[in-house]
Amino acid sequence: MSIRPILIHPDPRLKKLCQPIESVSTDIGKLAEDMLETMYDAPGVGLAAPQVGVLKRLFVMDCVKEEGESPRPMALINPEIIATSDEVNTYEEGCLSIPEHYAEVTRPKRVTLRWLGLDGKTHEEEFDGLWATCAQHELDHLNGKLFIDHLGTIKRSMITRKMQKLKRDKARG
Ligand SMILES: [Zn+2]
């Protein structure tokens, strides 16, 4: 396993529609393991393949937050939302590709997802609360959408300008 560098917004690769994965190969297994390691190291609760520069439909997440509860590392291949609740939830979201910026985003409170697991089988599960928010945030990444795209234009461009500056400062060292 190895930690992969996380792309920082703005980056054209974060705006692309990602392609479905045709088979659960050992390369995909390795990618998922690297992504989980990268996510835990960051630390974060979710990470999508385009954030490490791979334009494929895969994300990982683990929203277990309680001390003493065992982690639940999940890798979801070709995930689809098959149902959403009418009830919504507002969370202050952040993103490993947009460090140190947070904003409230309202999304359905519960979502049912169908995906292909690393075991090659189709899974289906309903997620609630933080898990549901995280799953929707990560799925957005696979469609080239960031959480700031849910915000108003002014807030979005303000964050983008700050990120551009951060990247320029970093490049200068
Ligand atoms: Zn994100």
JSON list of C-alpha atoms and ligand atoms in Angstrom, two decimals:
[
{"chain": "A", "resi": 1, "resn": "MET", "atom": "CA", "xyz": [0.00, 0.00, 0.00]},
{"chain": "A", "resi": 2, "resn": "SER", "atom": "CA", "xyz": [1.14, 3.52, -0.58]},
{"chain": "A", "resi": 3, "resn": "ILE", "atom": "CA", "xyz": [-0.10, 7.03, 0.00]},
{"chain": "A", "resi": 4, "resn": "ARG", "atom": "CA", "xyz": [-0.92, 8.86, -3.21]},
{"chain": "A", "resi": 5, "resn": "PRO", "atom": "CA", "xyz": [-0.78, 12.64, -3.67]},
{"chain": "A", "resi": 6, "resn": "ILE", "atom": "CA", "xyz": [-4.20, 14.31, -3.53]},
{"chain": "A", "resi": 7, "resn": "LEU", "atom": "CA", "xyz": [-5.05, 16.80, -6.30]},
{"chain": "A", "resi": 8, "resn": "ILE", "atom": "CA", "xyz": [-5.91, 20.28, -5.09]},
{"chain": "A", "resi": 9, "resn": "HIS", "atom": "CA", "xyz": [-8.70, 22.36, -6.64]},
{"chain": "A", "resi": 10, "resn": "PRO", "atom": "CA", "xyz": [-8.63, 23.95, -9.19]},
{"chain": "A", "resi": 11, "resn": "ASP", "atom": "CA", "xyz": [-7.46, 21.07, -11.38]},
{"chain": "A", "resi": 12, "resn": "PRO", "atom": "CA", "xyz": [-9.07, 20.05, -14.69]},
{"chain": "A", "resi": 13, "resn": "ARG", "atom": "CA", "xyz": [-9.04, 16.38, -13.61]},
{"chain": "A", "resi": 14, "resn": "LEU", "atom": "CA", "xyz": [-11.45, 17.22, -10.78]},
{"chain": "A", "resi": 15, "resn": "LYS", "atom": "CA", "xyz": [-14.00, 18.48, -13.33]},
{"chain": "A", "resi": 16, "resn": "LYS", "atom": "CA", "xyz": [-14.15, 15.36, -15.50]},
{"chain": "A", "resi": 17, "resn": "LEU", "atom": "CA", "xyz": [-16.86, 12.74, -15.83]},
{"chain": "A", "resi": 18, "resn": "CYS", "atom": "CA", "xyz": [-15.23, 9.50, -14.66]},
{"chain": "A", "resi": 19, "resn": "GLN", "atom": "CA", "xyz": [-15.53, 6.25, -16.60]},
{"chain": "A", "resi": 20, "resn": "PRO", "atom": "CA", "xyz": [-17.09, 3.01, -15.31]},
{"chain": "A", "resi": 21, "resn": "ILE", "atom": "CA", "xyz": [-14.75, 0.24, -14.20]},
{"chain": "A", "resi": 22, "resn": "GLU", "atom": "CA", "xyz": [-15.12, -2.84, -16.37]},
{"chain": "A", "resi": 23, "resn": "SER", "atom": "CA", "xyz": [-13.72, -5.48, -14.06]},
{"chain": "A", "resi": 24, "resn": "VAL", "atom": "CA", "xyz": [-12.47, -5.73, -10.51]},
{"chain": "A", "resi": 25, "resn": "SER", "atom": "CA", "xyz": [-8.82, -6.36, -11.41]},
{"chain": "A", "resi": 26, "resn": "THR", "atom": "CA", "xyz": [-5.89, -6.56, -9.00]},
{"chain": "A", "resi": 27, "resn": "ASP", "atom": "CA", "xyz": [-4.97, -3.02, -10.14]},
{"chain": "A", "resi": 28, "resn": "ILE", "atom": "CA", "xyz": [-8.35, -1.77, -8.98]},
{"chain": "A", "resi": 29, "resn": "GLY", "atom": "CA", "xyz": [-7.90, -3.61, -5.66]},
{"chain": "A", "resi": 30, "resn": "LYS", "atom": "CA", "xyz": [-4.51, -1.97, -5.23]},
{"chain": "A", "resi": 31, "resn": "LEU", "atom": "CA", "xyz": [-5.92, 1.45, -6.13]},
{"chain": "A", "resi": 32, "resn": "ALA", "atom": "CA", "xyz": [-8.72, 1.04, -3.54]},
{"chain": "A", "resi": 33, "resn": "GLU", "atom": "CA", "xyz": [-6.19, 0.04, -0.83]},
{"chain": "A", "resi": 34, "resn": "ASP", "atom": "CA", "xyz": [-3.98, 3.02, -1.67]},
{"chain": "A", "resi": 35, "resn": "MET", "atom": "CA", "xyz": [-6.98, 5.33, -1.59]},
{"chain": "A", "resi": 36, "resn": "LEU", "atom": "CA", "xyz": [-8.06, 4.04, 1.83]},
{"chain": "A", "resi": 37, "resn": "GLU", "atom": "CA", "xyz": [-4.56, 4.50, 3.18]},
{"chain": "A", "resi": 38, "resn": "THR", "atom": "CA", "xyz": [-4.39, 8.00, 1.68]},
{"chain": "A", "resi": 39, "resn": "MET", "atom": "CA", "xyz": [-7.81, 8.86, 3.17]},
{"chain": "A", "resi": 40, "resn": "TYR", "atom": "CA", "xyz": [-6.95, 7.62, 6.69]},
{"chain": "A", "resi": 41, "resn": "ASP", "atom": "CA", "xyz": [-3.60, 9.40, 6.53]},
{"chain": "A", "resi": 42, "resn": "ALA", "atom": "CA", "xyz": [-5.09, 12.77, 5.46]},
{"chain": "A", "resi": 43, "resn": "PRO", "atom": "CA", "xyz": [-7.27, 12.25, 7.61]},
{"chain": "A", "resi": 44, "resn": "GLY", "atom": "CA", "xyz": [-10.64, 12.24, 5.88]},
{"chain": "A", "resi": 45, "resn": "VAL", "atom": "CA", "xyz": [-13.88, 10.25, 5.78]},
{"chain": "A", "resi": 46, "resn": "GLY", "atom": "CA", "xyz": [-14.07, 9.84, 2.00]},
{"chain": "A", "resi": 47, "resn": "LEU", "atom": "CA", "xyz": [-11.88, 9.96, -1.10]},
{"chain": "A", "resi": 48, "resn": "ALA", "atom": "CA", "xyz": [-12.79, 9.58, -4.78]},
{"chain": "A", "resi": 49, "resn": "ALA", "atom": "CA", "xyz": [-10.49, 8.19, -7.50]},
{"chain": "A", "resi": 50, "resn": "PRO", "atom": "CA", "xyz": [-10.30, 11.48, -9.47]},
{"chain": "A", "resi": 51, "resn": "GLN", "atom": "CA", "xyz": [-8.82, 13.11, -6.34]},
{"chain": "A", "resi": 52, "resn": "VAL", "atom": "CA", "xyz": [-5.74, 10.93, -6.86]},
{"chain": "A", "resi": 53, "resn": "GLY", "atom": "CA", "xyz": [-5.82, 11.59, -10.61]},
{"chain": "A", "resi": 54, "resn": "VAL", "atom": "CA", "xyz": [-7.58, 8.36, -11.68]},
{"chain": "A", "resi": 55, "resn": "LEU", "atom": "CA", "xyz": [-10.67, 9.17, -13.75]},
{"chain": "A", "resi": 56, "resn": "LYS", "atom": "CA", "xyz": [-12.61, 6.02, -12.83]},
{"chain": "A", "resi": 57, "resn": "ARG", "atom": "CA", "xyz": [-15.85, 5.44, -10.95]},
{"chain": "A", "resi": 58, "resn": "LEU", "atom": "CA", "xyz": [-14.57, 4.38, -7.54]},
{"chain": "A", "resi": 59, "resn": "PHE", "atom": "CA", "xyz": [-14.62, 5.96, -4.12]},
{"chain": "A", "resi": 60, "resn": "VAL", "atom": "CA", "xyz": [-13.72, 4.91, -0.60]},
{"chain": "A", "resi": 61, "resn": "MET", "atom": "CA", "xyz": [-15.25, 6.00, 2.68]},
{"chain": "A", "resi": 62, "resn": "ASP", "atom": "CA", "xyz": [-15.30, 5.30, 6.38]},
{"chain": "A", "resi": 63, "resn": "CYS", "atom": "CA", "xyz": [-17.53, 7.54, 8.48]},
{"chain": "A", "resi": 64, "resn": "VAL", "atom": "CA", "xyz": [-17.13, 5.65, 11.77]},
{"chain": "A", "resi": 65, "resn": "LYS", "atom": "CA", "xyz": [-16.29, 8.43, 14.18]},
{"chain": "A", "resi": 66, "resn": "GLU", "atom": "CA", "xyz": [-17.01, 7.03, 17.63]},
{"chain": "A", "resi": 67, "resn": "GLU", "atom": "CA", "xyz": [-13.99, 6.21, 19.73]},
{"chain": "A", "resi": 68, "resn": "GLY", "atom": "CA", "xyz": [-13.73, 2.46, 20.28]},
{"chain": "A", "resi": 69, "resn": "GLU", "atom": "CA", "xyz": [-15.95, 1.58, 17.34]},
{"chain": "A", "resi": 70, "resn": "SER", "atom": "CA", "xyz": [-14.13, -0.51, 14.77]},
{"chain": "A", "resi": 71, "resn": "PRO", "atom": "CA", "xyz": [-13.39, 1.14, 11.43]},
{"chain": "A", "resi": 72, "resn": "ARG", "atom": "CA", "xyz": [-15.50, 0.25, 8.42]},
{"chain": "A", "resi": 73, "resn": "PRO", "atom": "CA", "xyz": [-13.38, 0.79, 5.32]},
{"chain": "A", "resi": 74, "resn": "MET", "atom": "CA", "xyz": [-15.59, 0.68, 2.25]},
{"chain": "A", "resi": 75, "resn": "ALA", "atom": "CA", "xyz": [-14.70, 0.73, -1.46]},
{"chain": "A", "resi": 76, "resn": "LEU", "atom": "CA", "xyz": [-17.55, 1.37, -3.89]},
{"chain": "A", "resi": 77, "resn": "ILE", "atom": "CA", "xyz": [-17.08, 0.65, -7.59]},
{"chain": "A", "resi": 78, "resn": "ASN", "atom": "CA", "xyz": [-19.51, 2.10, -10.17]},
{"chain": "A", "resi": 79, "resn": "PRO", "atom": "CA", "xyz": [-21.81, 3.39, -7.40]},
{"chain": "A", "resi": 80, "resn": "GLU", "atom": "CA", "xyz": [-25.33, 4.52, -8.28]},
{"chain": "A", "resi": 81, "resn": "ILE", "atom": "CA", "xyz": [-27.97, 6.22, -6.19]},
{"chain": "A", "resi": 82, "resn": "ILE", "atom": "CA", "xyz": [-31.15, 4.19, -6.52]},
{"chain": "A", "resi": 83, "resn": "ALA", "atom": "CA", "xyz": [-33.30, 6.03, -3.96]},
{"chain": "A", "resi": 84, "resn": "THR", "atom": "CA", "xyz": [-33.18, 9.22, -1.92]},
{"chain": "A", "resi": 85, "resn": "SER", "atom": "CA", "xyz": [-35.30, 10.42, 1.01]},
{"chain": "A", "resi": 86, "resn": "ASP", "atom": "CA", "xyz": [-37.45, 13.56, 0.77]},
{"chain": "A", "resi": 87, "resn": "GLU", "atom": "CA", "xyz": [-36.11, 14.51, 4.15]},
{"chain": "A", "resi": 88, "resn": "VAL", "atom": "CA", "xyz": [-32.91, 16.57, 3.90]},
{"chain": "A", "resi": 89, "resn": "ASN", "atom": "CA", "xyz": [-29.92, 17.19, 6.10]},
{"chain": "A", "resi": 90, "resn": "THR", "atom": "CA", "xyz": [-27.45, 20.07, 6.22]},
{"chain": "A", "resi": 91, "resn": "TYR", "atom": "CA", "xyz": [-23.83, 19.34, 7.06]},
{"chain": "A", "resi": 92, "resn": "GLU", "atom": "CA", "xyz": [-20.78, 21.53, 7.07]},
{"chain": "A", "resi": 93, "resn": "GLU", "atom": "CA", "xyz": [-18.77, 19.83, 4.34]},
{"chain": "A", "resi": 94, "resn": "GLY", "atom": "CA", "xyz": [-15.10, 19.91, 3.57]},
{"chain": "A", "resi": 95, "resn": "CYS", "atom": "CA", "xyz": [-12.98, 18.20, 0.94]},
{"chain": "A", "resi": 96, "resn": "LEU", "atom": "CA", "xyz": [-9.43, 16.87, 0.88]},
{"chain": "A", "resi": 97, "resn": "SER", "atom": "CA", "xyz": [-9.04, 18.66, -2.49]},
{"chain": "A", "resi": 98, "resn": "ILE", "atom": "CA", "xyz": [-10.15, 21.98, -0.96]},
{"chain": "A", "resi": 99, "resn": "PRO", "atom": "CA", "xyz": [-8.22, 22.05, 2.32]},
{"chain": "A", "resi": 100, "resn": "GLU", "atom": "CA", "xyz": [-9.33, 24.34, 5.14]},
{"chain": "A", "resi": 101, "resn": "HIS", "atom": "CA", "xyz": [-12.56, 25.48, 3.53]},
{"chain": "A", "resi": 102, "resn": "TYR", "atom": "CA", "xyz": [-15.93, 24.37, 4.86]},
{"chain": "A", "resi": 103, "resn": "ALA", "atom": "CA", "xyz": [-19.48, 25.23, 3.93]},
{"chain": "A", "resi": 104, "resn": "GLU", "atom": "CA", "xyz": [-22.98, 24.02, 4.65]},
{"chain": "A", "resi": 105, "resn": "VAL", "atom": "CA", "xyz": [-24.54, 21.85, 1.96]},
{"chain": "A", "resi": 106, "resn": "THR", "atom": "CA", "xyz": [-28.08, 20.48, 2.05]},
{"chain": "A", "resi": 107, "resn": "ARG", "atom": "CA", "xyz": [-28.65, 17.01, 0.60]},
{"chain": "A", "resi": 108, "resn": "PRO", "atom": "CA", "xyz": [-31.12, 14.14, 1.03]},
{"chain": "A", "resi": 109, "resn": "LYS", "atom": "CA", "xyz": [-30.81, 12.68, 4.52]},
{"chain": "A", "resi": 110, "resn": "ARG", "atom": "CA", "xyz": [-30.87, 9.06, 3.36]},
{"chain": "A", "resi": 111, "resn": "VAL", "atom": "CA", "xyz": [-29.71, 7.45, 0.13]},
{"chain": "A", "resi": 112, "resn": "THR", "atom": "CA", "xyz": [-29.78, 3.90, -1.13]},
{"chain": "A", "resi": 113, "resn": "LEU", "atom": "CA", "xyz": [-26.72, 2.98, -3.15]},
{"chain": "A", "resi": 114, "resn": "ARG", "atom": "CA", "xyz": [-25.94, 0.07, -5.42]},
{"chain": "A", "resi": 115, "resn": "TRP", "atom": "CA", "xyz": [-22.32, -0.68, -6.22]},
{"chain": "A", "resi": 116, "resn": "LEU", "atom": "CA", "xyz": [-19.83, -3.32, -7.14]},
{"chain": "A", "resi": 117, "resn": "GLY", "atom": "CA", "xyz": [-17.58, -4.41, -4.26]},
{"chain": "A", "resi": 118, "resn": "LEU", "atom": "CA", "xyz": [-13.96, -5.51, -4.38]},
{"chain": "A", "resi": 119, "resn": "ASP", "atom": "CA", "xyz": [-15.42, -9.02, -3.96]},
{"chain": "A", "resi": 120, "resn": "GLY", "atom": "CA", "xyz": [-16.89, -8.63, -7.48]},
{"chain": "A", "resi": 121, "resn": "LYS", "atom": "CA", "xyz": [-20.44, -8.77, -6.09]},
{"chain": "A", "resi": 122, "resn": "THR", "atom": "CA", "xyz": [-23.25, -6.23, -6.33]},
{"chain": "A", "resi": 123, "resn": "HIS", "atom": "CA", "xyz": [-24.13, -4.60, -3.02]},
{"chain": "A", "resi": 124, "resn": "GLU", "atom": "CA", "xyz": [-27.06, -2.46, -2.00]},
{"chain": "A", "resi": 125, "resn": "GLU", "atom": "CA", "xyz": [-27.42, -0.50, 1.22]},
{"chain": "A", "resi": 126, "resn": "GLU", "atom": "CA", "xyz": [-29.24, 2.48, 2.66]},
{"chain": "A", "resi": 127, "resn": "PHE", "atom": "CA", "xyz": [-27.03, 5.13, 4.27]},
{"chain": "A", "resi": 128, "resn": "ASP", "atom": "CA", "xyz": [-28.11, 7.79, 6.73]},
{"chain": "A", "resi": 129, "resn": "GLY", "atom": "CA", "xyz": [-26.62, 10.91, 8.32]},
{"chain": "A", "resi": 130, "resn": "LEU", "atom": "CA", "xyz": [-22.91, 11.53, 7.75]},
{"chain": "A", "resi": 131, "resn": "TRP", "atom": "CA", "xyz": [-22.61, 8.31, 5.68]},
{"chain": "A", "resi": 132, "resn": "ALA", "atom": "CA", "xyz": [-25.32, 9.55, 3.30]},
{"chain": "A", "resi": 133, "resn": "THR", "atom": "CA", "xyz": [-23.73, 13.00, 2.98]},
{"chain": "A", "resi": 134, "resn": "CYS", "atom": "CA", "xyz": [-20.29, 11.51, 2.41]},
{"chain": "A", "resi": 135, "resn": "ALA", "atom": "CA", "xyz": [-21.55, 9.04, -0.21]},
{"chain": "A", "resi": 136, "resn": "GLN", "atom": "CA", "xyz": [-23.29, 11.85, -2.15]},
{"chain": "A", "resi": 137, "resn": "HIS", "atom": "CA", "xyz": [-20.24, 14.12, -1.89]},
{"chain": "A", "resi": 138, "resn": "GLU", "atom": "CA", "xyz": [-17.96, 11.35, -3.21]},
{"chain": "A", "resi": 139, "resn": "LEU", "atom": "CA", "xyz": [-20.38, 10.36, -5.97]},
{"chain": "A", "resi": 140, "resn": "ASP", "atom": "CA", "xyz": [-20.44, 14.01, -7.08]},
{"chain": "A", "resi": 141, "resn": "HIS", "atom": "CA", "xyz": [-16.65, 13.77, -7.55]},
{"chain": "A", "resi": 142, "resn": "LEU", "atom": "CA", "xyz": [-17.16, 10.96, -10.09]},
{"chain": "A", "resi": 143, "resn": "ASN", "atom": "CA", "xyz": [-19.31, 13.39, -12.09]},
{"chain": "A", "resi": 144, "resn": "GLY", "atom": "CA", "xyz": [-16.78, 16.21, -11.92]},
{"chain": "A", "resi": 145, "resn": "LYS", "atom": "CA", "xyz": [-18.70, 18.05, -9.25]},
{"chain": "A", "resi": 146, "resn": "LEU", "atom": "CA", "xyz": [-17.27, 19.53, -6.03]},
{"chain": "A", "resi": 147, "resn": "PHE", "atom": "CA", "xyz": [-19.15, 20.55, -2.88]},
{"chain": "A", "resi": 148, "resn": "ILE", "atom": "CA", "xyz": [-18.49, 24.20, -3.72]},
{"chain": "A", "resi": 149, "resn": "ASP", "atom": "CA", "xyz": [-20.59, 23.69, -6.88]},
{"chain": "A", "resi": 150, "resn": "HIS", "atom": "CA", "xyz": [-23.56, 23.47, -4.48]},
{"chain": "A", "resi": 151, "resn": "LEU", "atom": "CA", "xyz": [-22.80, 26.98, -3.19]},
{"chain": "A", "resi": 152, "resn": "GLY", "atom": "CA", "xyz": [-23.60, 30.38, -4.66]},
{"chain": "A", "resi": 153, "resn": "THR", "atom": "CA", "xyz": [-21.32, 31.88, -7.31]},
{"chain": "A", "resi": 154, "resn": "ILE", "atom": "CA", "xyz": [-19.76, 34.47, -5.00]},
{"chain": "A", "resi": 155, "resn": "LYS", "atom": "CA", "xyz": [-18.81, 32.01, -2.28]},
{"chain": "A", "resi": 156, "resn": "ARG", "atom": "CA", "xyz": [-17.56, 29.53, -4.87]},
{"chain": "A", "resi": 157, "resn": "SER", "atom": "CA", "xyz": [-15.29, 32.00, -6.66]},
{"chain": "A", "resi": 158, "resn": "MET", "atom": "CA", "xyz": [-14.00, 33.33, -3.35]},
{"chain": "A", "resi": 159, "resn": "ILE", "atom": "CA", "xyz": [-12.91, 29.83, -2.29]},
{"chain": "A", "resi": 160, "resn": "THR", "atom": "CA", "xyz": [-11.47, 29.12, -5.75]},
{"chain": "A", "resi": 161, "resn": "ARG", "atom": "CA", "xyz": [-9.39, 32.31, -5.68]},
{"chain": "A", "resi": 162, "resn": "LYS", "atom": "CA", "xyz": [-8.02, 31.39, -2.25]},
{"chain": "A", "resi": 163, "resn": "MET", "atom": "CA", "xyz": [-7.13, 27.92, -3.52]},
{"chain": "A", "resi": 164, "resn": "GLN", "atom": "CA", "xyz": [-5.37, 29.38, -6.57]},
{"chain": "A", "resi": 165, "resn": "LYS", "atom": "CA", "xyz": [-3.33, 31.56, -4.26]},
{"chain": "A", "resi": 166, "resn": "LEU", "atom": "CA", "xyz": [-2.52, 28.59, -2.01]},
{"chain": "A", "resi": 167, "resn": "LYS", "atom": "CA", "xyz": [-1.31, 26.62, -5.04]},
{"chain": "A", "resi": 168, "resn": "ARG", "atom": "CA", "xyz": [0.83, 29.54, -6.26]},
{"chain": "A", "resi": 169, "resn": "ASP", "atom": "CA", "xyz": [2.38, 29.93, -2.79]},
{"chain": "A", "resi": 170, "resn": "LYS", "atom": "CA", "xyz": [3.05, 26.19, -2.62]},
{"chain": "A", "resi": 171, "resn": "ALA", "atom": "CA", "xyz": [4.65, 26.17, -6.08]},
{"chain": "A", "resi": 172, "resn": "ARG", "atom": "CA", "xyz": [6.96, 28.99, -4.98]},
{"chain": "A", "resi": 173, "resn": "GLY", "atom": "CA", "xyz": [7.90, 26.96, -1.91]},
{"chain": "B", "resi": 1, "resn": "ZN", "atom": "ZN", "xyz": [-14.32, 15.88, -1.78]}
]
